[in-house]
Short mmCIF file of N, CA, C and O and ligand atoms in Angstrom, two decimals:
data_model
loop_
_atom_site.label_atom_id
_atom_site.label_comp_id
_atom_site.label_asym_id
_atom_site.label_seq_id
_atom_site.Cartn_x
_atom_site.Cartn_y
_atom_site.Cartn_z
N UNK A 1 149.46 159.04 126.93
CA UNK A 1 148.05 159.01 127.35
C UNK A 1 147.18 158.61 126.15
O UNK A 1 147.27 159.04 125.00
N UNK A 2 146.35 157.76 126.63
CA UNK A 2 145.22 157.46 124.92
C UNK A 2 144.37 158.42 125.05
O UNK A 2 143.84 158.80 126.09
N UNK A 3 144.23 158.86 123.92
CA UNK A 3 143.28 159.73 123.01
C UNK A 3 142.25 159.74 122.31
O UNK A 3 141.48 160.65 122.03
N UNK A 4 142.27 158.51 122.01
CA UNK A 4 141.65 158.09 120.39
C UNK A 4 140.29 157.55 121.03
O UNK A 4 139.89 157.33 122.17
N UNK A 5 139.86 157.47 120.00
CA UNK A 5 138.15 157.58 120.69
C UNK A 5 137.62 155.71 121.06
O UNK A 5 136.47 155.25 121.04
N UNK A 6 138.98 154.98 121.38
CA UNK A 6 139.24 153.64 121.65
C UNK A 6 138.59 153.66 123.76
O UNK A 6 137.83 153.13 124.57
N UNK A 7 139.70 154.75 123.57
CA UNK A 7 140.02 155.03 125.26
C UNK A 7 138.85 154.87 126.22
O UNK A 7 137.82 155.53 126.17
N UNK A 8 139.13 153.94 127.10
CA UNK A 8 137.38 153.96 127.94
C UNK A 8 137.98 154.41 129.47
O UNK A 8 138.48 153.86 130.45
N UNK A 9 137.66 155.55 129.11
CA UNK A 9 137.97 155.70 130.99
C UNK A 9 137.10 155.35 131.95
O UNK A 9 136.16 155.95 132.47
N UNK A 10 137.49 154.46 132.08
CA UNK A 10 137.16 153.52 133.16
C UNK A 10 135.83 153.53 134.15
O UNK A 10 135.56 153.39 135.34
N UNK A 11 135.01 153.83 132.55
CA UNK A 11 133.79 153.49 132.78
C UNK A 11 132.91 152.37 132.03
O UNK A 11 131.74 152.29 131.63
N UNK A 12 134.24 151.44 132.03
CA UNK A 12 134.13 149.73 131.40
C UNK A 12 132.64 149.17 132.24
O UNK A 12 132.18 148.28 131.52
N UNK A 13 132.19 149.25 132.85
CA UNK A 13 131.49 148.64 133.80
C UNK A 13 130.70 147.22 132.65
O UNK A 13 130.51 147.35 131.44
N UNK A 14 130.45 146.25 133.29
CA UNK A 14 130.02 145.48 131.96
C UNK A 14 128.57 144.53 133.06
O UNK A 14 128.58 143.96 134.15
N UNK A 15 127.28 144.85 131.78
CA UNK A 15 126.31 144.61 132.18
C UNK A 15 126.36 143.46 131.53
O UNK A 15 127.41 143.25 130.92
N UNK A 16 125.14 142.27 131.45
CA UNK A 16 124.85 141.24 131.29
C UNK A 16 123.03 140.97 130.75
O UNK A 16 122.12 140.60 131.50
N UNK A 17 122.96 141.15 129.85
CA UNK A 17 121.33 140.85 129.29
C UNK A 17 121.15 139.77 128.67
O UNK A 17 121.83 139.38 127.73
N UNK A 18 119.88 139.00 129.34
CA UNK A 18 119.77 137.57 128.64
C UNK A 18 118.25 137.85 128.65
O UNK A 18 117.62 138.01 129.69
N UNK A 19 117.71 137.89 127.40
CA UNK A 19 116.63 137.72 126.92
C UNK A 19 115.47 136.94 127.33
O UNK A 19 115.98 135.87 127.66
N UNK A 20 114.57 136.86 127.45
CA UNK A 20 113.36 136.01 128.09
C UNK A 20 112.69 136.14 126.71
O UNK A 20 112.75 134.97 126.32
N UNK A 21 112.38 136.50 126.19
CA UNK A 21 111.10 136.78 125.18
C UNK A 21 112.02 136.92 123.73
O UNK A 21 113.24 136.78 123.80
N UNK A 22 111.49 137.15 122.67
CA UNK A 22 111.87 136.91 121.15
C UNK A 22 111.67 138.51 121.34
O UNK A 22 110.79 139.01 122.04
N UNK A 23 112.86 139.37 120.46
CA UNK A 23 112.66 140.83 120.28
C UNK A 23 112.73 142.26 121.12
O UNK A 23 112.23 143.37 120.93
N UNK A 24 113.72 141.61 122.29
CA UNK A 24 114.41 142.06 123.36
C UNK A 24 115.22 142.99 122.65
O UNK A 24 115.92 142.61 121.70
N UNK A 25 115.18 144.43 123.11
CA UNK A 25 116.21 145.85 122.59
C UNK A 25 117.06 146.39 123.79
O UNK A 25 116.68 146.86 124.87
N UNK A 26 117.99 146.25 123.42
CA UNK A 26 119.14 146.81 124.17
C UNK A 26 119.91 147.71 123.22
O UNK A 26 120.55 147.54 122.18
N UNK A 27 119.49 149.03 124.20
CA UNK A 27 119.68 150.51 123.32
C UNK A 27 120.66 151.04 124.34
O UNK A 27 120.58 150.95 125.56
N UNK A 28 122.27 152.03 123.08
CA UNK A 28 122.45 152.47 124.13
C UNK A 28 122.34 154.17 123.58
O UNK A 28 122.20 154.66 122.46
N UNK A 29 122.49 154.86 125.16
CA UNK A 29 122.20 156.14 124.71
C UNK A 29 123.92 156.67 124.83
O UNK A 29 124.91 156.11 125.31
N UNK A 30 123.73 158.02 124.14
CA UNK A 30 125.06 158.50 123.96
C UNK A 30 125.51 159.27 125.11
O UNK A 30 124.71 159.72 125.93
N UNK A 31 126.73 159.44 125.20
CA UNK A 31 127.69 160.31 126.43
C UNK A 31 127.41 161.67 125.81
O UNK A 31 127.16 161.86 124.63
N UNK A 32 127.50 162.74 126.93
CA UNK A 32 127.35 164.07 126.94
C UNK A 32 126.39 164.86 126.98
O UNK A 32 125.38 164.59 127.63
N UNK A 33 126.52 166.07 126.24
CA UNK A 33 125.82 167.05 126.22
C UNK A 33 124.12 166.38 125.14
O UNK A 33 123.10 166.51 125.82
N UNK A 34 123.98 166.02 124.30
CA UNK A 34 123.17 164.95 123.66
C UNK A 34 122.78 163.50 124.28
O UNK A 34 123.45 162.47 124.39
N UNK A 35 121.35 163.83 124.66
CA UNK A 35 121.00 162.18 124.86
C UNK A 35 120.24 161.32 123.61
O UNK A 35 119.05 161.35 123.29
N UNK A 36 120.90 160.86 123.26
CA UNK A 36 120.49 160.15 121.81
C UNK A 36 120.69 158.99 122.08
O UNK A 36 121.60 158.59 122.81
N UNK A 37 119.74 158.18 121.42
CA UNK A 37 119.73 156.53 121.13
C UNK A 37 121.12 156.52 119.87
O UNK A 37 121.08 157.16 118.81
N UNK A 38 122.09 155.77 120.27
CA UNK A 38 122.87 155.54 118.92
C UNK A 38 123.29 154.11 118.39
O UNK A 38 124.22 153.91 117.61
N UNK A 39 122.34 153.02 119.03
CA UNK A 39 122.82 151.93 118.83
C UNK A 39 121.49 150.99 119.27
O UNK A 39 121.39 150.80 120.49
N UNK A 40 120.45 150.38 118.40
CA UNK A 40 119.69 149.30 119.04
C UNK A 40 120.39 147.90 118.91
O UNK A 40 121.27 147.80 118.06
N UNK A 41 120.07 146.75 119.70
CA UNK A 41 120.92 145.81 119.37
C UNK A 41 119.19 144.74 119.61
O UNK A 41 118.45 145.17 120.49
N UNK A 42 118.89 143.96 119.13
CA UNK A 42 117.45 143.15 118.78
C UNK A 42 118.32 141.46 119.49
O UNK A 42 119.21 140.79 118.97
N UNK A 43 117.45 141.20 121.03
CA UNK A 43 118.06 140.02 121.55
C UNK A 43 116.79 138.65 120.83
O UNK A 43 115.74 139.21 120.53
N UNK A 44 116.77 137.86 120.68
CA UNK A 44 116.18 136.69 120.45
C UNK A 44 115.99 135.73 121.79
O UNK A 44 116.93 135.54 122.56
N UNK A 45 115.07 135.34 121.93
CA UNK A 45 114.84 134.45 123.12
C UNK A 45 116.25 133.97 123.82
O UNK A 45 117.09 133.58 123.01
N UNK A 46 116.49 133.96 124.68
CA UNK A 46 117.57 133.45 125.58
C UNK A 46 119.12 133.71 124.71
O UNK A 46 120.09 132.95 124.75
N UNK A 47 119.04 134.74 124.12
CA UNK A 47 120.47 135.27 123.49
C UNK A 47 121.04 136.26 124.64
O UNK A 47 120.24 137.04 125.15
N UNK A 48 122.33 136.26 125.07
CA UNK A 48 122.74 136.83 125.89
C UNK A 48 123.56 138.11 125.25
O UNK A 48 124.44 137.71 124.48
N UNK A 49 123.52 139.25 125.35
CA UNK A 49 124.56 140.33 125.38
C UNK A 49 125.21 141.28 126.62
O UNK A 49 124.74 142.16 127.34
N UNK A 50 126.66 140.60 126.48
CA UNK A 50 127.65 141.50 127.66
C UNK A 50 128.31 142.86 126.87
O UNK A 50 129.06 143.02 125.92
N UNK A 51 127.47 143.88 127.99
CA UNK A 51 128.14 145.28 127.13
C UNK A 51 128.50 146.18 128.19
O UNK A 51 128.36 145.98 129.40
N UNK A 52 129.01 147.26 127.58
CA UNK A 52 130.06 148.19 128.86
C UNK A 52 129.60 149.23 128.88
O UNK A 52 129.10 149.46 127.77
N UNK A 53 129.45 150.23 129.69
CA UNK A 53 129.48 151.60 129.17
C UNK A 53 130.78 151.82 128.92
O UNK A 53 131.67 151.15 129.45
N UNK A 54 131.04 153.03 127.88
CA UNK A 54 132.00 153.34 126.99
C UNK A 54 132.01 155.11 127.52
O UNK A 54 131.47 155.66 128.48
N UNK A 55 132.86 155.61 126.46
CA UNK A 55 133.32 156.69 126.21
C UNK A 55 131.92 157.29 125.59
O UNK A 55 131.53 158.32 126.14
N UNK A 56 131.07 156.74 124.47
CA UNK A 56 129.99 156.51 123.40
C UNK A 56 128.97 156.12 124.36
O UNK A 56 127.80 156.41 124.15
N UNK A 57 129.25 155.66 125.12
CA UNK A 57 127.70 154.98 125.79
C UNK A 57 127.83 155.76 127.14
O UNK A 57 128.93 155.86 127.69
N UNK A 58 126.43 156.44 127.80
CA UNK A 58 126.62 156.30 129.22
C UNK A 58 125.00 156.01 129.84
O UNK A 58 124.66 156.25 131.00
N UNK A 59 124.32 155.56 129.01
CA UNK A 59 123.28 154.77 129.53
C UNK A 59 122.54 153.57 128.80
O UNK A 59 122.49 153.70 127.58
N UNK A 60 121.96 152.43 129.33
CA UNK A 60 121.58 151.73 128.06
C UNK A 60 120.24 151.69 128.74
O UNK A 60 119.93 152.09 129.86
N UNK A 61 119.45 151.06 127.71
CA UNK A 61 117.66 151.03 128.37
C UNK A 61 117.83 149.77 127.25
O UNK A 61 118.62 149.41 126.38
N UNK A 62 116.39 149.30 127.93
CA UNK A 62 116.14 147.86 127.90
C UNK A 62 114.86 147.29 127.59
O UNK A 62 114.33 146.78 128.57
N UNK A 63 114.19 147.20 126.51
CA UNK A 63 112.77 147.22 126.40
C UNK A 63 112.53 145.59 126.51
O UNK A 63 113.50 144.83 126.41
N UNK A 64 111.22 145.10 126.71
CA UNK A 64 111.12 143.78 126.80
C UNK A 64 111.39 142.71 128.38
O UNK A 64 111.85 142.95 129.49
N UNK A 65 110.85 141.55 127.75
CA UNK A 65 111.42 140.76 129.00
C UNK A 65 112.85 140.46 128.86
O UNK A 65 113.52 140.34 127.84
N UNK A 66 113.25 140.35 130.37
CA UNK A 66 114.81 140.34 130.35
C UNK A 66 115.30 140.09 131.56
O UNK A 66 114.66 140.34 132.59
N UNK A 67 116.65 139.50 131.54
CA UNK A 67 116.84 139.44 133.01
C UNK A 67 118.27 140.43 132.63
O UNK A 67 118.76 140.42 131.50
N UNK A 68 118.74 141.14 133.63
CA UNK A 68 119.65 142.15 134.09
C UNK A 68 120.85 142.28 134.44
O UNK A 68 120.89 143.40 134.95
N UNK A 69 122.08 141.74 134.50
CA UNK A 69 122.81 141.22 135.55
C UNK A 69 123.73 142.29 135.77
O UNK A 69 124.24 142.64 134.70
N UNK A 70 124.25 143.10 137.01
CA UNK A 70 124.71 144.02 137.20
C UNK A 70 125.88 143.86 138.21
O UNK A 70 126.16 142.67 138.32
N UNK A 71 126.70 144.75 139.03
CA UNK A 71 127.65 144.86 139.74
C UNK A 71 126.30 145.26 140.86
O UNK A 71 126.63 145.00 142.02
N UNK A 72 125.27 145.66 140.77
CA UNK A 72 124.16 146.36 141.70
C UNK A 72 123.09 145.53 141.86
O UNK A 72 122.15 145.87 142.58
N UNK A 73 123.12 143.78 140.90
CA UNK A 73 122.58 142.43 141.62
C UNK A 73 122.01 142.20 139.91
O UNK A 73 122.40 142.65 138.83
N UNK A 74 120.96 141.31 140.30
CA UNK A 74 120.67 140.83 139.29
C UNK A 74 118.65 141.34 139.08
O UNK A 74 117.96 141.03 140.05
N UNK A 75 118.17 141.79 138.29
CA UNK A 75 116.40 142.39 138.38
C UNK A 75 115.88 141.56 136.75
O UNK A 75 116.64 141.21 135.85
N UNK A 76 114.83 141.47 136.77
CA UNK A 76 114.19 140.98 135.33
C UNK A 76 113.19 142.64 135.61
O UNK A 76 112.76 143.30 136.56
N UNK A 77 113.21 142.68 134.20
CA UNK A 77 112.15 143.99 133.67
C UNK A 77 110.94 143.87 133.96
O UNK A 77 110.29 144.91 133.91
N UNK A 78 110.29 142.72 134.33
CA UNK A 78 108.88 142.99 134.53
C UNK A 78 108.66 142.98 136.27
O UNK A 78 107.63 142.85 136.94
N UNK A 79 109.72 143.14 136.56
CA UNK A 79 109.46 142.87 138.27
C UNK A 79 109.88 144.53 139.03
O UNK A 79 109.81 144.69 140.24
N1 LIG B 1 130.00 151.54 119.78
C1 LIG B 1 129.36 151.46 121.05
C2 LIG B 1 130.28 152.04 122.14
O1 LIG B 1 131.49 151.82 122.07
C3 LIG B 1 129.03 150.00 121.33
C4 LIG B 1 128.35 149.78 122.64
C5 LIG B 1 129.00 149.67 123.82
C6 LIG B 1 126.95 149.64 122.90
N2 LIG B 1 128.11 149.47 124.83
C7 LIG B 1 126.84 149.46 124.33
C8 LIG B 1 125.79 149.65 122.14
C9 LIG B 1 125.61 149.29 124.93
C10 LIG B 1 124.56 149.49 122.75
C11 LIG B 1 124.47 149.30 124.15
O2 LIG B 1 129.79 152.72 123.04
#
């Protein structure tokens, strides 16, 4: 069985953020008992980032314009 703090139980789910605007944040917050920001990631106009929730991650927030792309459709942030 994996152990190691690699292991994603299979809460891989993988989102899709593509930037509209210069200075797009894709934050994620941490798993558990602590909700903490532990990771900002700074998008640049039309830079795309594909990310998962993890073991480490179980929510991300999204400041800025952006478009969304999900298993639950596709939304831009200002709509
Ligand atoms: N080290 C983080 C993790 O494994 C990397 C990460 C995954 C991340 N998904 C994210 C960071 C979403 C910010 C947003 O959980």
């Amino acid at each position: 069985m994996e152990t190691n703090s690699n292991a994603n139980n299979n809460h891989g789910e993988y989102i899709v953020i593509k930037a509209k605007d210069h200075g797009v944040q894709v934050i994620g917050l941490t798993r558990g008992q602590d909700t903490k920001f532990h990771h900002t990631e700074k998008l640049d106009k039309n830079e795309i980032m594909i990310a998962q929730f993890t073991n480490h991650t179980s929510a991300i927030k999204i400041r800025g314009k952006a478009i969304v792309m999900t298993k639950y459709g596709t939304m831009e942030t200002d709509q």
